[in-house]
XYZ file of C-alpha atoms in Angstrom:
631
model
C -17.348 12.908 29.589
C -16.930 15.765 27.630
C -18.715 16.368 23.876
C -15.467 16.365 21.398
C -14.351 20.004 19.852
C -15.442 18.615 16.410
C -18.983 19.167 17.327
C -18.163 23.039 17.340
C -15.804 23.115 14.656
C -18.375 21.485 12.191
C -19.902 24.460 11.483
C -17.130 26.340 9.946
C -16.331 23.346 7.907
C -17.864 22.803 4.088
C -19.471 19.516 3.757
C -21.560 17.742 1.590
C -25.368 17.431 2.464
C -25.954 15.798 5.715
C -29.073 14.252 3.633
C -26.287 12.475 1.460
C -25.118 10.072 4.402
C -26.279 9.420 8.062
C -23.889 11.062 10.595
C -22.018 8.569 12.744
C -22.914 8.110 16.331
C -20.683 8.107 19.012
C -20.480 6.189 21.929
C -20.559 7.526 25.820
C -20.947 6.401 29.032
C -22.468 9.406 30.461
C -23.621 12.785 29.719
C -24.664 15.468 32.138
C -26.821 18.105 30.516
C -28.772 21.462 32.041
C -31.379 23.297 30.123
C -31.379 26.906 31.450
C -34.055 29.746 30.596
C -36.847 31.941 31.758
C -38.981 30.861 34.444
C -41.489 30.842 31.719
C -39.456 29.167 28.934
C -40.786 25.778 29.842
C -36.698 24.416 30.675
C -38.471 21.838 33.310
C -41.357 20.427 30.892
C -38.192 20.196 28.833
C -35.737 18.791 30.913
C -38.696 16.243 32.400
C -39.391 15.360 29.402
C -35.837 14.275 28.231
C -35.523 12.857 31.182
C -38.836 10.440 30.246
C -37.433 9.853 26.904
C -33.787 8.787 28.406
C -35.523 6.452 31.057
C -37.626 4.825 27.968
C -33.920 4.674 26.381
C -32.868 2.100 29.367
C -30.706 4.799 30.822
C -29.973 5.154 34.889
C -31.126 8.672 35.203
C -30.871 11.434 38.267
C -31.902 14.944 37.828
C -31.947 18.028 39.760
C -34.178 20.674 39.138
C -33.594 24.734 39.852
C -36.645 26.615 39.908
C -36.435 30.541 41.077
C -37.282 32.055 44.128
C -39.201 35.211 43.047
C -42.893 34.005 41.302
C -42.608 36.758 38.521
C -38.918 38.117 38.220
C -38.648 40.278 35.316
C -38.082 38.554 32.362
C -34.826 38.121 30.978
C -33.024 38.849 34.437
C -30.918 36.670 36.918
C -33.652 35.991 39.451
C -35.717 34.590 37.040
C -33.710 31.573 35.599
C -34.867 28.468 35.410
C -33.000 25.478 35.384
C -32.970 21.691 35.325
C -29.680 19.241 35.413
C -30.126 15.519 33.709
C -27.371 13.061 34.463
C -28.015 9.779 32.180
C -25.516 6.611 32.285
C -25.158 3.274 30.709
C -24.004 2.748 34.765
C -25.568 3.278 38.021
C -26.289 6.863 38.954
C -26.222 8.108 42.218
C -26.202 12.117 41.536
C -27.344 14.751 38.617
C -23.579 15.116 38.059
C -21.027 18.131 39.222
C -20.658 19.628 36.026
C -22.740 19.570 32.872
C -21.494 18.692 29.638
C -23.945 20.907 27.578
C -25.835 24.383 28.838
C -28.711 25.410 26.772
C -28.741 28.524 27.594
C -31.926 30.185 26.139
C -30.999 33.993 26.957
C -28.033 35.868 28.684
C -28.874 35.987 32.000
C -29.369 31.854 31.864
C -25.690 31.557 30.035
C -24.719 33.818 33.327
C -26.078 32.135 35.859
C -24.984 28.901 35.068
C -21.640 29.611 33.346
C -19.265 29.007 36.484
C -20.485 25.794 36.892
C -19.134 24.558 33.013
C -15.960 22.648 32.836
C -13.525 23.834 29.505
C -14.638 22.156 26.421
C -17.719 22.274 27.366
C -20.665 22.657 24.763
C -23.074 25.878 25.210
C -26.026 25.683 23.023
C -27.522 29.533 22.763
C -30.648 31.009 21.087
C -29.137 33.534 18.905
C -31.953 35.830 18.810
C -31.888 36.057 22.464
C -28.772 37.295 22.950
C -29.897 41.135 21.596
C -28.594 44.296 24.052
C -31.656 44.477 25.867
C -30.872 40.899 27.110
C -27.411 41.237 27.428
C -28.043 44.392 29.286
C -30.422 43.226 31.374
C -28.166 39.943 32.598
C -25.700 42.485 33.388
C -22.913 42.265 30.885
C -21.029 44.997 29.254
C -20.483 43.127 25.834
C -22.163 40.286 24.019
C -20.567 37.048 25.530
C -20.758 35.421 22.324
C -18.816 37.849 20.407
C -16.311 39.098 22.845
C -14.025 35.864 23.072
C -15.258 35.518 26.685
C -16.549 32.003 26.031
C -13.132 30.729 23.100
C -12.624 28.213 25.801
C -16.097 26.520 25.430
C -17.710 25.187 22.295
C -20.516 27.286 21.340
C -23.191 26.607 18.885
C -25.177 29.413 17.944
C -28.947 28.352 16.916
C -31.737 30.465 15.433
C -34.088 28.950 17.680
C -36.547 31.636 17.899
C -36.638 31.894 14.491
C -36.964 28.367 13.008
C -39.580 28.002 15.361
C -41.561 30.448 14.115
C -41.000 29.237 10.650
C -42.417 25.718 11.943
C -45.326 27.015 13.688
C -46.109 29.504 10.010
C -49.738 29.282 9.120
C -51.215 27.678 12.362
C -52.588 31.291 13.370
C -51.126 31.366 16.511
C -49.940 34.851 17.984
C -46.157 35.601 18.547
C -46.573 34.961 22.301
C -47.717 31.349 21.604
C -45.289 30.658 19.153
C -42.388 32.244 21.030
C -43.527 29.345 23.982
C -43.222 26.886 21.321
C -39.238 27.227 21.309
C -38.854 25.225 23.835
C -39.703 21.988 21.823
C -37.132 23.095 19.096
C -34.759 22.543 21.581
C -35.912 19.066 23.022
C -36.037 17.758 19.052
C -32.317 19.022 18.685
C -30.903 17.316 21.567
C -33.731 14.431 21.084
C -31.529 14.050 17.747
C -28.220 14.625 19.590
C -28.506 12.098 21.905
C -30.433 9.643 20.348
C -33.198 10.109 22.826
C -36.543 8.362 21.073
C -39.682 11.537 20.622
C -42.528 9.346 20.206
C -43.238 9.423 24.224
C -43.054 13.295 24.099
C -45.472 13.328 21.216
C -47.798 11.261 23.034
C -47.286 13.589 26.310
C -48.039 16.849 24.147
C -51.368 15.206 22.745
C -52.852 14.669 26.523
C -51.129 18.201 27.536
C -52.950 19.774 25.036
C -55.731 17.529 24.453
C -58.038 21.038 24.896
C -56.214 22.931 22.206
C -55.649 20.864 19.497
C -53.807 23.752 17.583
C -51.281 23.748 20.165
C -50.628 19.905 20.101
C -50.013 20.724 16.166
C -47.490 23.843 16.714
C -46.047 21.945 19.493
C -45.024 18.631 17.632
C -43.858 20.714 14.219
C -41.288 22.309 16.236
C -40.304 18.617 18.126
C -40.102 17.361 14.299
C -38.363 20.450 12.916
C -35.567 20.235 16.088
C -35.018 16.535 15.911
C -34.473 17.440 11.517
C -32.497 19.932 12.128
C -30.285 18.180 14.001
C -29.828 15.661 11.621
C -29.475 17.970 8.479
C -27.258 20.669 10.296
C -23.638 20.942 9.425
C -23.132 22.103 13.197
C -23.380 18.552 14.429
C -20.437 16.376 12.914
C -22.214 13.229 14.656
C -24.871 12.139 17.243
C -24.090 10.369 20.475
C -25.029 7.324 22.047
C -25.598 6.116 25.556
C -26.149 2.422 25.634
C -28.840 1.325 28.179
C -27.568 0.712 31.929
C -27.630 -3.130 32.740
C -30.447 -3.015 36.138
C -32.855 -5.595 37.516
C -35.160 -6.519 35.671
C -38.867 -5.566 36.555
C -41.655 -2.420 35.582
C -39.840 1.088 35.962
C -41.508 4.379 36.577
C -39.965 7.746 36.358
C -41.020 9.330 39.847
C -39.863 12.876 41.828
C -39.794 12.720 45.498
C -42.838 14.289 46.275
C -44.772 11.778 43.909
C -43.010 8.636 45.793
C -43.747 9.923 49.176
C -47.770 10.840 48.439
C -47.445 7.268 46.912
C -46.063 5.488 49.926
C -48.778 7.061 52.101
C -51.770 5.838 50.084
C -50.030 2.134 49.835
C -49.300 1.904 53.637
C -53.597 3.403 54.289
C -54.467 0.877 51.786
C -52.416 -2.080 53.572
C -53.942 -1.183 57.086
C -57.102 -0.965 55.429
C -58.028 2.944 56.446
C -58.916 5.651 55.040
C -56.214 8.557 54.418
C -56.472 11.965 55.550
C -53.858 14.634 55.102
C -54.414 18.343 56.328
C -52.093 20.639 55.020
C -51.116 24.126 53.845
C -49.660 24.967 50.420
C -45.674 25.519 51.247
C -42.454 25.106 48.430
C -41.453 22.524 47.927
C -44.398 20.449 49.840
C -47.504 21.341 47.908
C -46.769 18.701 44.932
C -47.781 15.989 47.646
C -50.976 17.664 48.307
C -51.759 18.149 44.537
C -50.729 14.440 44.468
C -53.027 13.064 46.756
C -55.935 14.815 45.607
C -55.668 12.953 42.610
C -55.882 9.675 44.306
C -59.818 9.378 44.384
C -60.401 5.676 43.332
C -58.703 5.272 47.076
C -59.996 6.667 50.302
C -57.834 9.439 50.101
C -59.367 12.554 52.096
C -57.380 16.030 52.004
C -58.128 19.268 53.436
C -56.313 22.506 52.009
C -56.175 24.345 55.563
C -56.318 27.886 55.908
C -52.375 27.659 58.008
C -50.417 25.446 59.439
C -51.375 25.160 62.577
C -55.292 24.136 61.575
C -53.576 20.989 59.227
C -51.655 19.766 61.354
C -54.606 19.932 64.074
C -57.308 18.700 61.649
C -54.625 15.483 61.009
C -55.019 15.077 64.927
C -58.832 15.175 64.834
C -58.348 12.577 61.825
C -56.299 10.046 63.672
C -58.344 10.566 66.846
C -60.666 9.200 64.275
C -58.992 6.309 63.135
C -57.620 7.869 60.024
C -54.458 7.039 58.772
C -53.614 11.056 59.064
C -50.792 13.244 57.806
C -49.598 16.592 57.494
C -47.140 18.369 55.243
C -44.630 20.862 55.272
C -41.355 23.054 54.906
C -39.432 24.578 57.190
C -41.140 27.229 58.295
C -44.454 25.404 58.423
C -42.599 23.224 60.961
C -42.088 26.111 63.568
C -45.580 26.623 63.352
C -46.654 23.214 64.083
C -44.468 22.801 67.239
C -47.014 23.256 69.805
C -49.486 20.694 67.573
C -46.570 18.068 67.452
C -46.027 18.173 71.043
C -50.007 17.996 71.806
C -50.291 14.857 69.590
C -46.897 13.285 71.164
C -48.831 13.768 74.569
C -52.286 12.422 73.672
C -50.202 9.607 71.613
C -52.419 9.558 68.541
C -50.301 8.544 65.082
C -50.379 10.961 62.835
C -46.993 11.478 60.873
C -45.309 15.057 59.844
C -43.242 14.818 56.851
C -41.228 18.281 56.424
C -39.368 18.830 52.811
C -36.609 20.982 53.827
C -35.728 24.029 52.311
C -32.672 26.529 52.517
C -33.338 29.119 55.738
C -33.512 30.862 57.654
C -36.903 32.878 57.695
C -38.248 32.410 54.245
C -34.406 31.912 53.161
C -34.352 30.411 49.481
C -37.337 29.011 49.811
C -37.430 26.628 46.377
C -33.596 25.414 47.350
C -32.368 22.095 49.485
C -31.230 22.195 52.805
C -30.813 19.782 55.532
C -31.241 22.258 58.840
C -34.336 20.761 60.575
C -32.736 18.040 62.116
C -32.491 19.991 64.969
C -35.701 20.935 64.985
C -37.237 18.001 64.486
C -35.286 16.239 67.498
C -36.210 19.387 70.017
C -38.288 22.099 68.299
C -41.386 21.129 70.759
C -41.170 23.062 74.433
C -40.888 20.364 77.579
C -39.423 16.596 76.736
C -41.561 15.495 74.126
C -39.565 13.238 71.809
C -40.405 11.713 68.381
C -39.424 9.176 65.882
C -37.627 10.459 63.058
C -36.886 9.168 59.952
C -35.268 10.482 56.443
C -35.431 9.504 53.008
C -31.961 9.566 51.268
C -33.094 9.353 47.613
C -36.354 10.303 45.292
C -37.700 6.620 45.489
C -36.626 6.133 48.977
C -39.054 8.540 49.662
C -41.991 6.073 49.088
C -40.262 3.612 51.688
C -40.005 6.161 53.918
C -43.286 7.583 53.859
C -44.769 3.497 54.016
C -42.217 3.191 57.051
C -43.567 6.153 58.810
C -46.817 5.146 58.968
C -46.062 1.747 59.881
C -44.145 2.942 63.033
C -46.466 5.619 64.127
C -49.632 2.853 63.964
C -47.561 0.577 65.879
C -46.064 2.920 68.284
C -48.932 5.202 68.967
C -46.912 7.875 68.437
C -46.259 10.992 66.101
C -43.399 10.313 63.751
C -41.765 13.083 61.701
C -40.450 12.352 57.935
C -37.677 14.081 56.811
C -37.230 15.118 53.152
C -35.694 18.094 51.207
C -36.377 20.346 47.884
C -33.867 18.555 46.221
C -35.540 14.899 46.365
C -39.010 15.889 46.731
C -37.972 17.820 42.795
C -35.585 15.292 42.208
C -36.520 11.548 39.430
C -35.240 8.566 39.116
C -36.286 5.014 37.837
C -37.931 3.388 40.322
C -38.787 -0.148 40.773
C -42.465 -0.881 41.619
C -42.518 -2.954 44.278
C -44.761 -6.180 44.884
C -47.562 -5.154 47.436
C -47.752 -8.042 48.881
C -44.484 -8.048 49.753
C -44.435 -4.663 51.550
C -44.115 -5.011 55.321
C -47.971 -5.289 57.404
C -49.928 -2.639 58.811
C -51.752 -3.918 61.571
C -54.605 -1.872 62.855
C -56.137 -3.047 65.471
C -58.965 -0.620 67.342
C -60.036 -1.248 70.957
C -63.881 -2.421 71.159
C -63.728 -3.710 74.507
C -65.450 -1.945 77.226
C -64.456 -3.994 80.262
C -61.515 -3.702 82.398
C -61.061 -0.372 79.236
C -57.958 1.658 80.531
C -57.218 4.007 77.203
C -53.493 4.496 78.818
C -53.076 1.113 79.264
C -49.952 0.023 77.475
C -48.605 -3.112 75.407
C -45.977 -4.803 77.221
C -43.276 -4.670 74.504
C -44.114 -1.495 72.561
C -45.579 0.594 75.607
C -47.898 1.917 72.740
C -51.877 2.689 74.015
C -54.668 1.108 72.442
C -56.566 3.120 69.532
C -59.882 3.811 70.693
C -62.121 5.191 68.335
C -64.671 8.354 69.185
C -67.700 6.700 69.276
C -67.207 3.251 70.410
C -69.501 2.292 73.164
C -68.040 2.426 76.732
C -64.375 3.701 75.605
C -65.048 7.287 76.402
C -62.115 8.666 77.631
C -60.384 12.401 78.023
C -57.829 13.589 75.889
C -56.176 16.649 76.154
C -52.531 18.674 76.113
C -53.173 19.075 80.440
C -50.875 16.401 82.012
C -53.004 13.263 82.252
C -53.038 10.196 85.020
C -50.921 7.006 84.029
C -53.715 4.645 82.738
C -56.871 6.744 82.750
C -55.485 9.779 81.106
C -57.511 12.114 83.354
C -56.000 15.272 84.271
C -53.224 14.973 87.248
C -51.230 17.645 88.921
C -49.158 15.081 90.430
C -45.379 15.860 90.472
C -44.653 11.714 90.144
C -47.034 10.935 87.537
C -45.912 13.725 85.084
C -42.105 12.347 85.731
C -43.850 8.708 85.234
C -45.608 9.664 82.015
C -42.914 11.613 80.321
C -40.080 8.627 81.044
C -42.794 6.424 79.550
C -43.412 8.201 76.556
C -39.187 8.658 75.919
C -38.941 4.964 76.719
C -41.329 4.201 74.034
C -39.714 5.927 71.474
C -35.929 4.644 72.424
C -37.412 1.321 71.989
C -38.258 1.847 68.529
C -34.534 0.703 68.114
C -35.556 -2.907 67.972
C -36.909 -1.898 64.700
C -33.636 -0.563 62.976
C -31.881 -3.452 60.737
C -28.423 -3.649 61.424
C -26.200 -0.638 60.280
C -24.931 -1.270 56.688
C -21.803 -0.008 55.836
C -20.432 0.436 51.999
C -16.747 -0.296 52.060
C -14.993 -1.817 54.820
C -17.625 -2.957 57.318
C -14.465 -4.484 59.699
C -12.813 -1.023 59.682
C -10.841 1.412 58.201
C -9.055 4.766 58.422
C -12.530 6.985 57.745
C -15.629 6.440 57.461
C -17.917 9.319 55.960
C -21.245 9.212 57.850
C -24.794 10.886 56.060
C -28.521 11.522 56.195
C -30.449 12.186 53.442
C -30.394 13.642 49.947
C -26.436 13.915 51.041
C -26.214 9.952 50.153
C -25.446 10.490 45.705
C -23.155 12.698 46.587
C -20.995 10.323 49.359
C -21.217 7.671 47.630
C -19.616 8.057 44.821
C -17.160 10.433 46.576
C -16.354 7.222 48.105
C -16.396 5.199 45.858
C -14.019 7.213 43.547
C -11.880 7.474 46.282
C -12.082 2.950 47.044
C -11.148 2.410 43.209
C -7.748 4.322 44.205
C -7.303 1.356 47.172
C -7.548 3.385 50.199
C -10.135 2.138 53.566
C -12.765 4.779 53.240
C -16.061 3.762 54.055
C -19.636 5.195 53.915
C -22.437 4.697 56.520
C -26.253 7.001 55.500
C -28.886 6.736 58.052
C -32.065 6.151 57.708
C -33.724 6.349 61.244
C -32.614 9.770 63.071
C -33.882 9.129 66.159
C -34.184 6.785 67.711
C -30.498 5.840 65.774
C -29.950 2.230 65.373
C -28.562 0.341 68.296
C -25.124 -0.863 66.928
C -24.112 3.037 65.203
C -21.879 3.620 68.279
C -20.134 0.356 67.784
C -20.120 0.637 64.258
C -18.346 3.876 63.890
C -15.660 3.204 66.386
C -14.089 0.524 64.596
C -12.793 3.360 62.474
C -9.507 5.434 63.023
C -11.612 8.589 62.284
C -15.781 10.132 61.717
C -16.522 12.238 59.330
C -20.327 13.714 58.808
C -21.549 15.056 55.740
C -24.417 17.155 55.474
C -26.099 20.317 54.460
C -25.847 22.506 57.262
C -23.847 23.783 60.300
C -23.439 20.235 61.757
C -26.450 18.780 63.405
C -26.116 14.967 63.073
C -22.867 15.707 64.349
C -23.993 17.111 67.479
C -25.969 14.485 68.184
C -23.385 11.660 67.485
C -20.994 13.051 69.437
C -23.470 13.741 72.401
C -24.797 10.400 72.065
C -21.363 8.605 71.440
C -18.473 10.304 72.620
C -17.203 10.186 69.373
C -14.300 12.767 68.074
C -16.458 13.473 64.683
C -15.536 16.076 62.620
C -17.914 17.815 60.138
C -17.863 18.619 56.115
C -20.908 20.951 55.916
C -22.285 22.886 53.151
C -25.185 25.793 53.336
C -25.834 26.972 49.678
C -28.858 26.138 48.943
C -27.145 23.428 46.518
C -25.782 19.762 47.024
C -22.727 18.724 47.719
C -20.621 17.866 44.249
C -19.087 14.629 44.328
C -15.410 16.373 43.783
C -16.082 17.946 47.258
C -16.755 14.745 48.737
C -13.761 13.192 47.094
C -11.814 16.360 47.357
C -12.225 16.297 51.534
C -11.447 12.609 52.090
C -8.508 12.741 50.231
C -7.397 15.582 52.383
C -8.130 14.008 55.466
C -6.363 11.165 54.544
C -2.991 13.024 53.805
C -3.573 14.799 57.623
């Protein structure tokens, strides 16, 4: 969908007052749009707060925030951009969109940074007053873009943004500083107005923001109002568009990031085994929103510790489920190399604690606030001696609660750690998401040993080969834990050659059997066969989808298979994927699931791998079928 020329040709037309008649509105399907600023220009309150507004509107919604890597870039420079893409439908979306439809751009070095990414005939909404030669200078051009006939083949609307808001914020005594942060609402009212997007929910939202400063909440909803007017009264704007609600199941609907929906699935799954929650953690991008989620939680028996590294949260989680604690630790990537040695302790001890690691571009400190999926690897191995783990990864923003609940299920039942896989692009990532029944969420049985006689704390369930959980405390279940190799049954120390082969083949067959818990594979497309099926893990799933998709509606036998569980994989994968003349895996990095398929399966997989720091568009998806189908 692109916004039609007349919406930039308006304004060298002469018309008669806007006030005269309403402006028509236009129908579309879709629109993709990315507000781009300062890091300090508010563009995500803005963008999350159209995105509210556009989910109270019925629309599907899927957005993709950009935040910069440097805390304090200089102002007005590249580093320092901000951004955040909004793709909202009338159908199902699975991605924030390739390309947006409309940049605001509130200064040069945002128009800049984001300009490649614009299709022709695309609409660029600039603050005028930004664009002065200090600005321009400091984004690194040689001429002002929007006099130099650099941009003839976009359609640019030039708004005094700084300026009207000013003149809406006139006699509230607020200093130019304040006012200046102000603009940012301008620009929500205008494309409120543009879009049809209803303002009452962001006028509600700047009352409790503000609750403290009730000037603010004044200044801030005179420049909403004076956006949304101008919009309407502007001769710029031949006509407003429209973007019917998406037909979904019915039900309640929250807006919800990643990071939200995975703190949320770890306080339902401690409240349905009936334990308390403890997480231990260390502040990390893009992680630390699930630690400032939590601790918000206090009507539930949420516990969490701000540790001084990573190594002490991911040890106090131990100490937490050697307590009985439903316990958790988060991280990023490099937070994960830390707590390798940790991992492997509470894989030997068998104590369920779960990991979840938001992934970030590396390596080193790499880009630390952009997506990546390169810990697969890591996950699987990053632990010295054989010391495997259940793995599991979250493909979209509300998957993440079902993965998190999942996680915690498993690593109860199992006795085991279990590591949960997201990245910065989810856990920043919203979409709708359905609130599901709690009743009907799957049990959490805890069950802790209280029985002293015949007590054996290695002993093992026949089925699961997990140990009983026996609490510190509990008369006559003393028993030794430790990272020193430990006697089958009575965990105390051994140096014997056969019981450390015994206890490691035990522990491996454990996890393997975790495969009984996979549902059968699901495959979008041809489940009988085809000639290529496109195989994923997480946050890659948007993107393959409706890559395939586009590519089904042209009649060819592509297919798409995502994964869920890592390792163990599911039981029929190997079947699955051979029905098809050829393997293709999708993901952001160098090709890890496809090491591991074809070392697990013999399969002749090829890879389609991107390392960017940015999702896969669906035209690259598309794009690379379509070329493997034509050889």
């Amino acid at each position: 969908m692109a916004v039609p020329p007349e919406a930039a040709e308006q304004a060298a037309e002469s018309h008669e007052s806007a006030a005269s008649a309403p402006k028509p509105h236009l129908k579309r399907d879709q629109v993709v749009i990315r507000f781009a600023g300062d890091s300090g220009d508010g563009m995500q309150l803005t963008g999350m707060q159209f995105t509210s507004e556009s989910a109270l509107a019925g629309n599907d919604i899927a957005t993709l925030p950009d935040y910069p890597a440097e805390i304090r870039a200089p102002q007005g420079t590249l580093a320092g951009v901000s951004g955040f893409q909004l793709n909202f439908s009338s159908n199902e979306v699975f991605t924030p969109g390739d390309e947006p439809n409309v940049l605001v751009a509130m200064n040069p070095a945002a128009l800049r940074t984001n300009l490649e990414d614009l299709q022709p005939n695309a609409v660029i909404i600039v603050d005028r007053e930004a664009f002065n030669e200090s600005n321009i200078k400091r984004a690194g051009y040689t001429s002002n873009p929007l006099t130099d006939h650099s941009l003839d083949k976009f359609q640019v609307i030039e708004v005094d943004i700084s300026k009207l808001t000013s003149l809406a914020v006139h006699g509230l005594g607020l200093n130019n500083r304040a006012a200046f942060r102000c603009r940012n609402m301008f620009v929500l009212g205008m494309l409120s107005w543009l879009f049809q997007r209803p303002i009452d929910s962001t006028i509600a939202s700047l009352k409790i923001r503000f609750k403290k400063a009730p000037e603010l909440i004044e200044a801030n909803i005179r420049v909403l109002t004076a956006g949304y007017n101008y919009g309407e009264t502007t001769e710029m704007f031949a006509s407003s568009y429209e973007v019917p609600a998406a037909r979904i199941a019915p039900g309640l609907y929250r807006n919800i990031t990643g990071n939200s929906a995975t703190a949320l699935g770890f306080v339902a799954a401690a409240v349905k085994a009936g334990r308390p929650l403890f997480l231990g953690s260390y502040p990390i991008t893009p992680a630390s929103d699930i630690l400032h989620d939590l601790s918000g939680y206090k009507n539930f028996p949420v516990y969490t510790f701000q540790a001084e590294d990573e190594i002490a949260g991911v040890c106090s989680a131990i100490g937490a489920a050697f307590g009985g604690a439903i316990a958790i630790t988060t991280t990023s990537g490099p937070g994960m190399n830390l707590k390798g040695e940790a991992i492997g302790l509470a894989m030997k001890v068998e104590l369920p604690i779960v990991i979840t690691d938001v992934q970030r571009a590396g390596p080193s400190t790499g880009m630390p606030t952009k997506p990546e999926q390169a810990d697969l690897l890591q996950a699987m191995y990053g632990r010295h001696g054989e010391s495997p783990v259940p793995i599991i990864a979250a493909s979209t923003p509300a998957d993440c609660f079902d993965c998190a609940y999942e996680a915690v299920r498993i690593a109860v039942k199992y006795m085991t750690p279990v590591i949960l896989l997201t990245d910065g692009q989810l856990a920043n990532g919203a979409e709708p998401w359905l609130l599901p029944d709690p009743d009907k969420l799957a049990p959490i049985k805890v069950e802790f040993a209280t029985n002293p006689e015949g007590f054996l704390p290695y002993a093992r369930d026949p089925e699961t080969l997990s140990r009983p959980w026996a609490v510190p405390g509990t008369k006559g279940l003393e028993h030794r834990i430790g990272g020193l190799s430990g006697e089958n049954l009575t965990g105390n120390v051994s140096h014997s050659p056969a019981n450390n082969e015994l206890m490691v083949r035990t522990r491996a067959r454990k996890v393997a059997g975790i495969t009984r818990e996979i549902p059968p594979t699901e495959v979008f497309g041809d489940a009988s066969g085809g000639d290529l099926v496109v195989l994923g893990w997480g946050s890659s799933f948007g993107p393959i989808r409706e890559g395939v998709k586009r590519v089904r509606a042209k009649g060819k036998k592509v297919s798409h298979v995502h994964l869920r569980y890592l390792n163990p994989l599911p039981g029929d994968l190997s079947e699955t994927l051979k029905r098809f003349k050829q393997v293709m895996v999708a993901e952001m990095n160098m090709g890890q699931l496809l090491k591991l398929v074809r070392a697990e399966y013999l399969i002749d997989a090829f890879g389609f791998n991107k390392i960017q720091g940015r999702p896969f568009k669906v035209s690259e998806i598309e794009n690379r079928i379509n070329r493997v189908l034509e050889g």
